[in-house]
Tab-separated table of C-alpha atoms in Angstrom:
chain	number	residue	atom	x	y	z
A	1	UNK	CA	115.274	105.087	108.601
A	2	UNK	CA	119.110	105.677	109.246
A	3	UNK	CA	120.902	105.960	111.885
A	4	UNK	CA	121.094	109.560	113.800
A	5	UNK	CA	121.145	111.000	109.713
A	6	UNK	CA	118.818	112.255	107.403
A	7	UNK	CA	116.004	110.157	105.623
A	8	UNK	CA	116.218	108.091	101.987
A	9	UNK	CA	113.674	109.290	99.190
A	10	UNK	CA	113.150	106.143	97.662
A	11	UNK	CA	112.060	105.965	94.274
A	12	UNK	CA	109.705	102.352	93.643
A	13	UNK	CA	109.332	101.456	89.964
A	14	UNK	CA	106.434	103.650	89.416
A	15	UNK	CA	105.792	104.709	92.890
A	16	UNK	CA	107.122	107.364	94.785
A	17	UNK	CA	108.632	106.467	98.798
A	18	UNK	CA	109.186	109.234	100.373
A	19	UNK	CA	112.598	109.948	101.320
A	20	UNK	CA	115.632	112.108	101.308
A	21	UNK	CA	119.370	111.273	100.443
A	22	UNK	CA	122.191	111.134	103.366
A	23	UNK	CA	124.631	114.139	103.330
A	24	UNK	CA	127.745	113.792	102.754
A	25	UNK	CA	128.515	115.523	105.529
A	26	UNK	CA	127.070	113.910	108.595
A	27	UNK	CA	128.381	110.632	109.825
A	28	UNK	CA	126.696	108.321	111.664
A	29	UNK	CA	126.696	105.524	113.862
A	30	UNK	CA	124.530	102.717	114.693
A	31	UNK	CA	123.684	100.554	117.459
A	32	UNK	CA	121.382	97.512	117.750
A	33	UNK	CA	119.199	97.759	120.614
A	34	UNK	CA	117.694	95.231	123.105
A	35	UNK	CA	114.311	94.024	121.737
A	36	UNK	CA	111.442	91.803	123.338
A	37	UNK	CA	110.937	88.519	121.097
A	38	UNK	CA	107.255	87.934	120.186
A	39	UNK	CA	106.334	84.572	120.766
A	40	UNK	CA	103.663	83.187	118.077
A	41	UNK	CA	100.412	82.944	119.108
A	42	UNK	CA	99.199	79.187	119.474
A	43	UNK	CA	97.172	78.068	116.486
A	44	UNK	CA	94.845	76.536	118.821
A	45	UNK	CA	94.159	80.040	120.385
A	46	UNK	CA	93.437	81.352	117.013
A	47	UNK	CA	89.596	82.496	115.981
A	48	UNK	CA	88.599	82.454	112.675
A	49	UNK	CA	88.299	85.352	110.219
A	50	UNK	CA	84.219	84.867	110.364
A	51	UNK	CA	84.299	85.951	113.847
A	52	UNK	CA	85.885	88.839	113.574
A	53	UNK	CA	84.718	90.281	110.102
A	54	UNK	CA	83.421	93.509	111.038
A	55	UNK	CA	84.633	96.782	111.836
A	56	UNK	CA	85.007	98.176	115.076
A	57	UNK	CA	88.264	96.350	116.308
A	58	UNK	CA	91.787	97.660	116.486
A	59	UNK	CA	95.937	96.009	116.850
A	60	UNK	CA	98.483	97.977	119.072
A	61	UNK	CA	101.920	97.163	118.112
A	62	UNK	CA	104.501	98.600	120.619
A	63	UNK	CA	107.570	100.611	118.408
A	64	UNK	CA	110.804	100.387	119.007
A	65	UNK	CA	114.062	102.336	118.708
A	66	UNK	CA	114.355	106.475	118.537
A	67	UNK	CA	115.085	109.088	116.241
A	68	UNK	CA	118.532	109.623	117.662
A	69	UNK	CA	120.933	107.919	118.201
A	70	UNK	CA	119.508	104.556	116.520
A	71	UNK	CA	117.710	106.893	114.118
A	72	UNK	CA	114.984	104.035	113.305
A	73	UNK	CA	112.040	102.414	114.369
A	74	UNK	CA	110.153	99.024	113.856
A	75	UNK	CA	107.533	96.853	114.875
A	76	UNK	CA	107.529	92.955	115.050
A	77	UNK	CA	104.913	90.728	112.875
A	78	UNK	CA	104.551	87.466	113.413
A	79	UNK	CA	104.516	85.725	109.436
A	80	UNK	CA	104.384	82.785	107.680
A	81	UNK	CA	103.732	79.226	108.686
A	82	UNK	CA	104.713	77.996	111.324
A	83	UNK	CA	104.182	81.579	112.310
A	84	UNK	CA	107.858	83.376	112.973
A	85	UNK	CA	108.639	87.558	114.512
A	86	UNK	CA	110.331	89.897	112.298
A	87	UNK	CA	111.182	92.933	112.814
A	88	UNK	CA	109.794	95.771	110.276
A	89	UNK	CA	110.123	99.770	109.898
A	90	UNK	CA	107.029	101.267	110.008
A	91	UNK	CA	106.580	103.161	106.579
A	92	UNK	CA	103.761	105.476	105.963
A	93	UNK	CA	105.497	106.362	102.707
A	94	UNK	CA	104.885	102.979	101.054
A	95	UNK	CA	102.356	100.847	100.395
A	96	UNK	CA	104.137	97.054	99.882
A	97	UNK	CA	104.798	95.551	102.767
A	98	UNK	CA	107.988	93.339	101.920
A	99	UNK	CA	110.369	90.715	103.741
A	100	UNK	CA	113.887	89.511	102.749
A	101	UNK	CA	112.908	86.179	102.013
A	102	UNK	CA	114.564	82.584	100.555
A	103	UNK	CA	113.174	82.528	97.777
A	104	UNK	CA	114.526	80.471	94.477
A	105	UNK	CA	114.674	83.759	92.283
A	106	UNK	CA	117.110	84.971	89.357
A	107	UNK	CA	119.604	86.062	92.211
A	108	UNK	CA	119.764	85.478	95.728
A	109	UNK	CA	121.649	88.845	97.240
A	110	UNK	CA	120.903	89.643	100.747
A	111	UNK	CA	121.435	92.449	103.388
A	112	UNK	CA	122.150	91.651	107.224
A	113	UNK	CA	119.141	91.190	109.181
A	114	UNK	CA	118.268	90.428	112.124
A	115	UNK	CA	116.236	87.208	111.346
A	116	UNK	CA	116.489	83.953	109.461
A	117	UNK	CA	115.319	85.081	106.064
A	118	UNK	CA	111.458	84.617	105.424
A	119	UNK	CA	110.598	81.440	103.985
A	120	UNK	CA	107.367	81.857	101.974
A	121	UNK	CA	104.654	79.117	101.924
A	122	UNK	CA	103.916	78.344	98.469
A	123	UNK	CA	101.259	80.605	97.306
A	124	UNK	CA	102.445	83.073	95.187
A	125	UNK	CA	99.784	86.161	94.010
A	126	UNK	CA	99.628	86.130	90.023
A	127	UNK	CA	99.987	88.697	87.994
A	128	UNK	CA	96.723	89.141	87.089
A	129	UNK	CA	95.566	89.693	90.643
A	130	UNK	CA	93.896	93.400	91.197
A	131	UNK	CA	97.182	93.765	94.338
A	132	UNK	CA	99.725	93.284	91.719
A	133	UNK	CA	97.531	95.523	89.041
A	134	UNK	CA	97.543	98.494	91.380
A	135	UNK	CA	101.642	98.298	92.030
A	136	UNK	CA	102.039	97.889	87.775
A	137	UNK	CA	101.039	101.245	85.778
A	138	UNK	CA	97.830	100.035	83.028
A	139	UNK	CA	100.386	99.711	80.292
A	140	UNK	CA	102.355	96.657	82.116
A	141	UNK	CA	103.112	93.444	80.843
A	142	UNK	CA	103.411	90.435	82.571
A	143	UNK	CA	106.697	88.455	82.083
A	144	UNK	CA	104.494	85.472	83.481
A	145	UNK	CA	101.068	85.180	84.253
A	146	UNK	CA	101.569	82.937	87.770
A	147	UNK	CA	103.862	84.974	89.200
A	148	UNK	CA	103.642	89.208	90.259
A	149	UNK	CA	107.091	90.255	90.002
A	150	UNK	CA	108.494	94.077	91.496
A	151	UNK	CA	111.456	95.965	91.757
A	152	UNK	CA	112.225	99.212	94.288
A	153	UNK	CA	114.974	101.282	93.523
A	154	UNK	CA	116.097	103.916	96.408
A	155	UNK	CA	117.876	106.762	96.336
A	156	UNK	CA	120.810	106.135	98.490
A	157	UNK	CA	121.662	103.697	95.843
A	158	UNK	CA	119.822	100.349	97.742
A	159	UNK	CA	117.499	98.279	96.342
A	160	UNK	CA	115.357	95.780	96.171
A	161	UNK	CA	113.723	92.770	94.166
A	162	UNK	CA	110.933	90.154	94.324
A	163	UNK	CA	107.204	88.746	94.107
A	164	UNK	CA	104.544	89.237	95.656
A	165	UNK	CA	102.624	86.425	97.844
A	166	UNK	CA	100.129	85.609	100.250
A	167	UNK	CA	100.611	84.173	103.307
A	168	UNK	CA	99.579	84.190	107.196
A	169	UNK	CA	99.893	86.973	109.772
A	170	UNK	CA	99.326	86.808	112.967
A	171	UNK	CA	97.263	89.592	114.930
A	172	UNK	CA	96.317	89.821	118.529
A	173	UNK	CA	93.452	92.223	118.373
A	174	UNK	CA	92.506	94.889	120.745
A	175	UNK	CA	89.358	93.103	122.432
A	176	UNK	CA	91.375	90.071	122.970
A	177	UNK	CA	90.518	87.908	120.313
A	178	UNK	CA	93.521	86.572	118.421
A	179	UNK	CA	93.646	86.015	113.970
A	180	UNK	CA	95.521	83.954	111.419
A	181	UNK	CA	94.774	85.986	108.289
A	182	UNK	CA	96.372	85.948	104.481
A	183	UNK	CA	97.730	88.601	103.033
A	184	UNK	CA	100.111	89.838	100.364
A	185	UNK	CA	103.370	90.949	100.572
A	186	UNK	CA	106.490	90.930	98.997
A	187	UNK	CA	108.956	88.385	99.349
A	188	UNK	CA	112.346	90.412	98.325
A	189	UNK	CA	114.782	87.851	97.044
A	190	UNK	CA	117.694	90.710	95.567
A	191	UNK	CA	118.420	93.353	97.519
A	192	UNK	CA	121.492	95.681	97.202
A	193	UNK	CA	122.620	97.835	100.163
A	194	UNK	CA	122.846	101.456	100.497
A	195	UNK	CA	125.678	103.211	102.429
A	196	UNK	CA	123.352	103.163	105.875
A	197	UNK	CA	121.565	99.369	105.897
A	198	UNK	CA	118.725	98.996	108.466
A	199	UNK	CA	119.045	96.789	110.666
A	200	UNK	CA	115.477	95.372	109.892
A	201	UNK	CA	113.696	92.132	108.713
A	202	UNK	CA	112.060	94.542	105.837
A	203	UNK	CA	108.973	97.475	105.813
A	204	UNK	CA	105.926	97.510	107.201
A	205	UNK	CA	103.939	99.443	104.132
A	206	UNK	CA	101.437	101.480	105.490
A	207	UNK	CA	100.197	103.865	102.417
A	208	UNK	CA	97.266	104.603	101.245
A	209	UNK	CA	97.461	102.040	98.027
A	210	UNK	CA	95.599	99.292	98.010
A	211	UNK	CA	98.686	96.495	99.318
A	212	UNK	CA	98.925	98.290	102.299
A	213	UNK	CA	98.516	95.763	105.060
A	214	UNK	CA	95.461	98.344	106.376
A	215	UNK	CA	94.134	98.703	103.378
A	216	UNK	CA	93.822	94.914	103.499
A	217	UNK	CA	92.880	94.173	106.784
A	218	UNK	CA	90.220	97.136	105.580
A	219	UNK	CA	89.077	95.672	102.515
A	220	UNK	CA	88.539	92.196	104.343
A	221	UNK	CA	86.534	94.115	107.049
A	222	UNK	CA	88.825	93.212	110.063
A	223	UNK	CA	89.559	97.003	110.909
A	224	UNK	CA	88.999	100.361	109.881
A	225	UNK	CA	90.863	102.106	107.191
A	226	UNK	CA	92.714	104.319	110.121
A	227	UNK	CA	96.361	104.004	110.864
A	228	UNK	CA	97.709	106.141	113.978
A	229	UNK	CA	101.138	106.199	116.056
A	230	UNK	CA	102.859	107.920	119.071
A	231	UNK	CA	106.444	108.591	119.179
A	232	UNK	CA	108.008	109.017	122.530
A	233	UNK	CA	111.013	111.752	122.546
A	234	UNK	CA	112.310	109.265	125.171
A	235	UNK	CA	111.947	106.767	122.515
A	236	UNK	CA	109.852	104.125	121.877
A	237	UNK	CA	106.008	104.563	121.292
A	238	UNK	CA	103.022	102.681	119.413
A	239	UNK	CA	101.177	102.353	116.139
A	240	UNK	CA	97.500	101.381	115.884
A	241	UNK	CA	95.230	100.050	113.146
A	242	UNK	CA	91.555	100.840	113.154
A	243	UNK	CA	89.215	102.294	115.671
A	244	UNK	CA	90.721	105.026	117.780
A	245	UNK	CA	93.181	105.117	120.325
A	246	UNK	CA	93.068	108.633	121.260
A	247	UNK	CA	90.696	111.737	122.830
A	248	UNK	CA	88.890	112.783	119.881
A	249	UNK	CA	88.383	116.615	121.419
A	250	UNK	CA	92.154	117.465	121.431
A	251	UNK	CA	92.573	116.143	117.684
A	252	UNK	CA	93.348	118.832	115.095
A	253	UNK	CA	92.428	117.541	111.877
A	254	UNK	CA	93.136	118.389	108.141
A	255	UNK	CA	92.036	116.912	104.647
A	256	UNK	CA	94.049	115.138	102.949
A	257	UNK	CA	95.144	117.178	99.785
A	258	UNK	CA	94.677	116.311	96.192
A	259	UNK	CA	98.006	117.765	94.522
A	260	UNK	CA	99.526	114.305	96.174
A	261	UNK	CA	96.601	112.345	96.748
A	262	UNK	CA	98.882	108.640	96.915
A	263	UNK	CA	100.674	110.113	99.859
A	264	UNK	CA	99.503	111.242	103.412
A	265	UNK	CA	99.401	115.112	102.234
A	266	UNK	CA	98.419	118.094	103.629
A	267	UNK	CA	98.511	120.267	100.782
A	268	UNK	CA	100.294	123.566	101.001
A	269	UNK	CA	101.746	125.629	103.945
A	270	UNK	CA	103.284	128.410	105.504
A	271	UNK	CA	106.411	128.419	107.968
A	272	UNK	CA	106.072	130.312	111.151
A	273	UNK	CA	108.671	130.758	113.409
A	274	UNK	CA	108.523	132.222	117.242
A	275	UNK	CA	104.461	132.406	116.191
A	276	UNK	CA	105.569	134.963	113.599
A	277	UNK	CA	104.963	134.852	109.850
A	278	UNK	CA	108.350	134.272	107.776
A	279	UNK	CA	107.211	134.834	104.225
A	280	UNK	CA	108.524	131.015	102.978
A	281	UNK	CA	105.369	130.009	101.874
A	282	UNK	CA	103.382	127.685	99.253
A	283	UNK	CA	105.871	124.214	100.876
A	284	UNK	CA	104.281	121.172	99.877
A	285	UNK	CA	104.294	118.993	102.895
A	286	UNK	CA	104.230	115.251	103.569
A	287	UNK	CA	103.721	113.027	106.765
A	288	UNK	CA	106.340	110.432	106.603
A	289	UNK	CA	107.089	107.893	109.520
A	290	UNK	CA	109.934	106.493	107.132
A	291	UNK	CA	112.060	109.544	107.871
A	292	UNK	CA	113.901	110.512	110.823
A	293	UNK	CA	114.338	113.776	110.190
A	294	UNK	CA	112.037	116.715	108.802
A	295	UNK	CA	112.827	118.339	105.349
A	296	UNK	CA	112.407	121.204	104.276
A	297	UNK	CA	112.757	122.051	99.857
A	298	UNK	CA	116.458	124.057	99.932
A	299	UNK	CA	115.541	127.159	99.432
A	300	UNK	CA	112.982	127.123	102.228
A	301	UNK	CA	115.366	125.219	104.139
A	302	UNK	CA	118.466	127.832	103.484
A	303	UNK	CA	115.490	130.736	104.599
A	304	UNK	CA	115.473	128.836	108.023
A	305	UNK	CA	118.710	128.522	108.936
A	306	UNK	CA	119.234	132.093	108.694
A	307	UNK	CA	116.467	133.047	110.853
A	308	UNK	CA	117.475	130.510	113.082
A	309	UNK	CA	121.419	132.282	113.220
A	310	UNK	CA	119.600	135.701	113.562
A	311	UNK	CA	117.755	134.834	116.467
A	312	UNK	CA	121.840	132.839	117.730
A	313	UNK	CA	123.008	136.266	117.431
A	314	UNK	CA	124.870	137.441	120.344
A	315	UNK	CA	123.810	134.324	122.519
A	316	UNK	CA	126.369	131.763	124.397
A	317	UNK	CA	125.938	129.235	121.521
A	318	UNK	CA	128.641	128.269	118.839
A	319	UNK	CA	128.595	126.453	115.663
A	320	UNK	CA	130.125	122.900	116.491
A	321	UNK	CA	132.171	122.671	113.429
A	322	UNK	CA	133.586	119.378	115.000
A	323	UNK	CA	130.183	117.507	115.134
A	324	UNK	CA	129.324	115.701	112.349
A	325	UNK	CA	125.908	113.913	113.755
A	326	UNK	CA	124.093	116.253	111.897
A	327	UNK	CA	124.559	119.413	109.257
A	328	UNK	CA	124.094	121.662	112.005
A	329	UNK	CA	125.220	121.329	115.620
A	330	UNK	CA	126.051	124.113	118.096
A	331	UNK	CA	128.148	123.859	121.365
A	332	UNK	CA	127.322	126.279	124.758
A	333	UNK	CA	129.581	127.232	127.014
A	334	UNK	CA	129.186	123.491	129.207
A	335	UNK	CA	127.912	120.793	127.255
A	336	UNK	CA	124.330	120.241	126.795
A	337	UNK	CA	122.240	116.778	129.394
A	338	UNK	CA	119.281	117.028	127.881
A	339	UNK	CA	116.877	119.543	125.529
A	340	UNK	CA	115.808	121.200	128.524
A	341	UNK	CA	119.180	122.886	128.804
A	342	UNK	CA	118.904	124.456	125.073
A	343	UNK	CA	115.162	125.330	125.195
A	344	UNK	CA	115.942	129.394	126.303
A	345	UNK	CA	117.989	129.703	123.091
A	346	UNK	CA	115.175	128.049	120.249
A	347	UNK	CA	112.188	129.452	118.711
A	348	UNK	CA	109.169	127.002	118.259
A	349	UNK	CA	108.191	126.753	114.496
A	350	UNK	CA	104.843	126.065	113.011
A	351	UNK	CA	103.371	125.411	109.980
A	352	UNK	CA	100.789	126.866	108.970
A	353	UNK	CA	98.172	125.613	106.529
A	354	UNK	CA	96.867	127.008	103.289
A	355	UNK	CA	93.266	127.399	102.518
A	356	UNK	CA	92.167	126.211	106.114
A	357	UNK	CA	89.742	128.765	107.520
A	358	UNK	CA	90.474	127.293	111.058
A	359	UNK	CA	94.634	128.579	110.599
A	360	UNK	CA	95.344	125.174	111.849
A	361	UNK	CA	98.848	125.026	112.647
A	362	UNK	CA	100.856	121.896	113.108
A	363	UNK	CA	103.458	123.215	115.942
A	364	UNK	CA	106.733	121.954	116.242
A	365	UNK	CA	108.910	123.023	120.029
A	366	UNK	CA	112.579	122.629	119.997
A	367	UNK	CA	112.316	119.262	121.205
A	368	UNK	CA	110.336	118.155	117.913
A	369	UNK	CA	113.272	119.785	115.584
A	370	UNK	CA	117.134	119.264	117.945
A	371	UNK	CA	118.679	116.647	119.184
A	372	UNK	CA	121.004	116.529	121.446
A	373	UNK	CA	124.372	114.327	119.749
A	374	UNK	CA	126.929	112.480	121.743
A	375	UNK	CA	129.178	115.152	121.921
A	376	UNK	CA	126.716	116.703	123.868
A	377	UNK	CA	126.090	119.772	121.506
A	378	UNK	CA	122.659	120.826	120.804
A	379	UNK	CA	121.810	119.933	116.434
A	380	UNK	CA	118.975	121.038	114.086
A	381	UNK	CA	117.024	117.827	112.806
A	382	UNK	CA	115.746	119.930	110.004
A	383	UNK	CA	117.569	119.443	107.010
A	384	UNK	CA	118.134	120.372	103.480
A	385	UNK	CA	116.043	118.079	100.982
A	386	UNK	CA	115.137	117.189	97.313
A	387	UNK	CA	117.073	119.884	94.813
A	388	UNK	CA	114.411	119.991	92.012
A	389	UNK	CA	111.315	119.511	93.698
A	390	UNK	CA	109.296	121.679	96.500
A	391	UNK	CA	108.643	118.619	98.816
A	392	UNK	CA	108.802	118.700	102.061
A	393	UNK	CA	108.721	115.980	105.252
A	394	UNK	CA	107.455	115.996	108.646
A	395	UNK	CA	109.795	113.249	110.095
A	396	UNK	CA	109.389	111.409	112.907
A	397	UNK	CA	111.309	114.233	115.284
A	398	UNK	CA	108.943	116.748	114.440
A	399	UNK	CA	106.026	113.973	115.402
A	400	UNK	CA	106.898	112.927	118.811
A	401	UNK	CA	105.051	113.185	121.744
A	402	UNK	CA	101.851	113.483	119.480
A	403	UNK	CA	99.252	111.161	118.273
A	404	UNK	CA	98.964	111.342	114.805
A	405	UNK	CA	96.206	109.774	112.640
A	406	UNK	CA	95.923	109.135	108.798
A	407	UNK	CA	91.821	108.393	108.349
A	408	UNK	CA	91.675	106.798	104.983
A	409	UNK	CA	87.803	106.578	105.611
A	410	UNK	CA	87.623	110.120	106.083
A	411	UNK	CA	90.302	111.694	104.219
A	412	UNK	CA	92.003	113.669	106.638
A	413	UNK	CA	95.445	113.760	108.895
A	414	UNK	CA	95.144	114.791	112.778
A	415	UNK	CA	97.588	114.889	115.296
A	416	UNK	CA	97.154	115.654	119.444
A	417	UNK	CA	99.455	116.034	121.989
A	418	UNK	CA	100.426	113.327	124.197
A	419	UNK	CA	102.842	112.823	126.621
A	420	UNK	CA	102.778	109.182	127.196
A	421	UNK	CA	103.787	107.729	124.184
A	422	UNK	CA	105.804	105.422	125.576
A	423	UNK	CA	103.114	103.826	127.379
A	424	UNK	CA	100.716	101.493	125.213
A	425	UNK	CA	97.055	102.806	125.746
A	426	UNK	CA	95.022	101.513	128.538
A	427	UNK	CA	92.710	99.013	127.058
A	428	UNK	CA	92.778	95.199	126.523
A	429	UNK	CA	94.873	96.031	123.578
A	430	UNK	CA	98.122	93.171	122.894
A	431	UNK	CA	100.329	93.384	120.509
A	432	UNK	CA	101.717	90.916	117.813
């Protein structure tokens, strides 16, 4: 995620991120905040897999950052051995978890990080191995058989190149026991900055592929195949793996649809706005924690911002023509603390999904669609995305102060509303 702009759709080689392409007409700026170090847990406090290989269990990683005016998120991982913290965006729109890494590849290009870069122990995944098979389409062909080679090209013109290998992570788990487990990942040894770099060690792939770090914790039988997180509007928040960390009652849930079935999908719905019906129907719709900002497929999006104007009409607000945080910022007659003040002059918005006998709606307040910008005008974090494609992203704005849970097991997205997100749940739960 950018800072205080839109989202990246990043196109992988044969995989599809999810992400949208910075306008040319927002500027942003970023600023590295304060962050808690994770020491590494002592290898003699470790337990072994064997003890823990069941279901049942859970990890709480505490998030950190906000959608504005960092306009990105991450966790920390302890990696490698001797065991060292990094600091990685939490991407529910990829599946490879990846590192920059020092690595002894055609090219050595790197971006600033926050880190040393990752130094991998010497156990690389071949290319034969069913993890690299799943990231390759059938017809692949090896350019060596010991090593699983990749390549991710984004959209804002970044990239990034390298192999995949195995190697240690470090998990405190929920009931207190602490792991060393292998897994795969990528070890990125070219990468090419866009016009926004993150200011992170690398991504945190948590998709519904098989080298998702879930999906391998799953497959291993450390955790369930469940992946939740709560976003604080004050910033800040939390993102589980496994058993639940929520009240089950309050959940609204909804299947996982089949016209995207590699990507944490919905399916198909309507827009509401002010509880009414608008007619902009049939939007396919994505969760994506990779994205800042919602998205909504132009002509959809051009639909909204008139009825958004409409309902302006003949109120004390003003197009900010001076703001460039976002597309869309509007100035009141004294400039604007908080989202309280702007509250009286926004609609809530809704969408509504298709073939769902229950009409479950996924709601959406002012506060999960402005921001308030540093000129202290109120702006609309729902932008214009991909020309050429009706896709559309619930970003992380739209998803704060809500639980929401992708259940691989089950098939299904639900969200609840919770005000505490920046609070880590009561339990014995630790993080990395």
């Amino acid at each position: 995620m950018k800072a205080g702009k839109l989202g990246l759709l990043r196109v992988v080689v044969l995989m599809l991120v999810l992400r949208v392409s910075p306008s040319s007409s927002a500027s942003y700026s970023r600023k590295q905040n304060g962050r808690k170090f994770m020491l590494p847990v002592p290898a003699q406090a470790m337990t072994s897999s064997l003890m823990l290989n069941r279901v049942g269990n859970s990890v709480v990683l505490p998030l950190h950052g906000n959608v504005y005016p960092d306009g990105f998120f991450d966790v920390t991982l302890n990696i490698g051995q001797p065991s060292k913290p990094y600091f990685l965006d939490p991407d529910t729109g990829s599946d490879l978890t990846w590192l920059q890494c020092d690595f002894k590849g055609p090219c050595q290009c790197f971006t600033k990080a926050p880190h040393p870069h990752y130094k991998p122990s010497n156990n690389p995944v071949p290319c034969g191995d069913p993890l690299c098979k799943s990231l390759h389409p059938p017809e692949y062909k090896c350019e060596t058989t010991e090593q699983c080679y990749y390549e991710l090209w984004f959209q804002d013109g970044s990239s990034t190149r390298g192999v995949l290998v195995k190697d240690t992570f470090s998990f405190n788990f929920r009931d207190g026991k602490q792991l060393e487990h292998s897994l795969v990942l990528g070890c990125g040894y070219n990468q090419t900055p866009g016009p926004f770099p993150i200011p992170n060690d690398g991504v945190l792939g948590l998709g519904k592929g098989k080298l998702s770090i879930v999906s391998q914790l799953s497959m291993d039988g450390l955790v369930r195949n469940i992946i939740g997180h709560c976003i604080s509007v004050r910033g800040g928040g939390y993102l589980f793996f496994g058993d639940d960390h929520y009240d089950s009652s309050l959940v609204q849930w909804i299947s996982m649809s089949n016209d995207l079935p590699e990507y944490y999908s919905p399916g198909w719905v309507e827009l509401k706005f002010g509880g009414q019906p608008t007619g902009i129907k049939n939007l396919l719709t994505v969760f994506d924690s990779g994205s800042s900002y919602t998205y909504l497929y132009p002509p959809a999006y051009e639909a909204l911002i008139t009825l958004v104007k409409e309902e302006l009409t003949g109120k004390s607000l003003k197009e900010a023509l001076d703001d460039e945080t976002l597309p869309l910022c509007w100035k009141g007659e004294r400039p604007f603390k908080s989202l309280d003040d702007v509250s009286e002059y926004f609609k809530p918005i809704a969408l509504s999904f298709a073939n769902d006998e229950k009409d479950t709606q996924f709601e959406m307040p002012p506060e999960a669609y402005l921001i308030i910008s540093h000129m202290e005008n109120v702006c609309l974090g729902i932008l214009n995305g991909t020309a050429g494609r009706n896709l559309n992203i619930i970003g992380d704005i739209s998803m704060q102060d809500k639980v929401v849970i992708y259940d691989n097991e089950k098939q299904r997205i639900g969200w609840a509303p919770e005000k505490n997100c920046d609070q880590l749940p009561k339990s014995e739960s630790a993080s990395i």
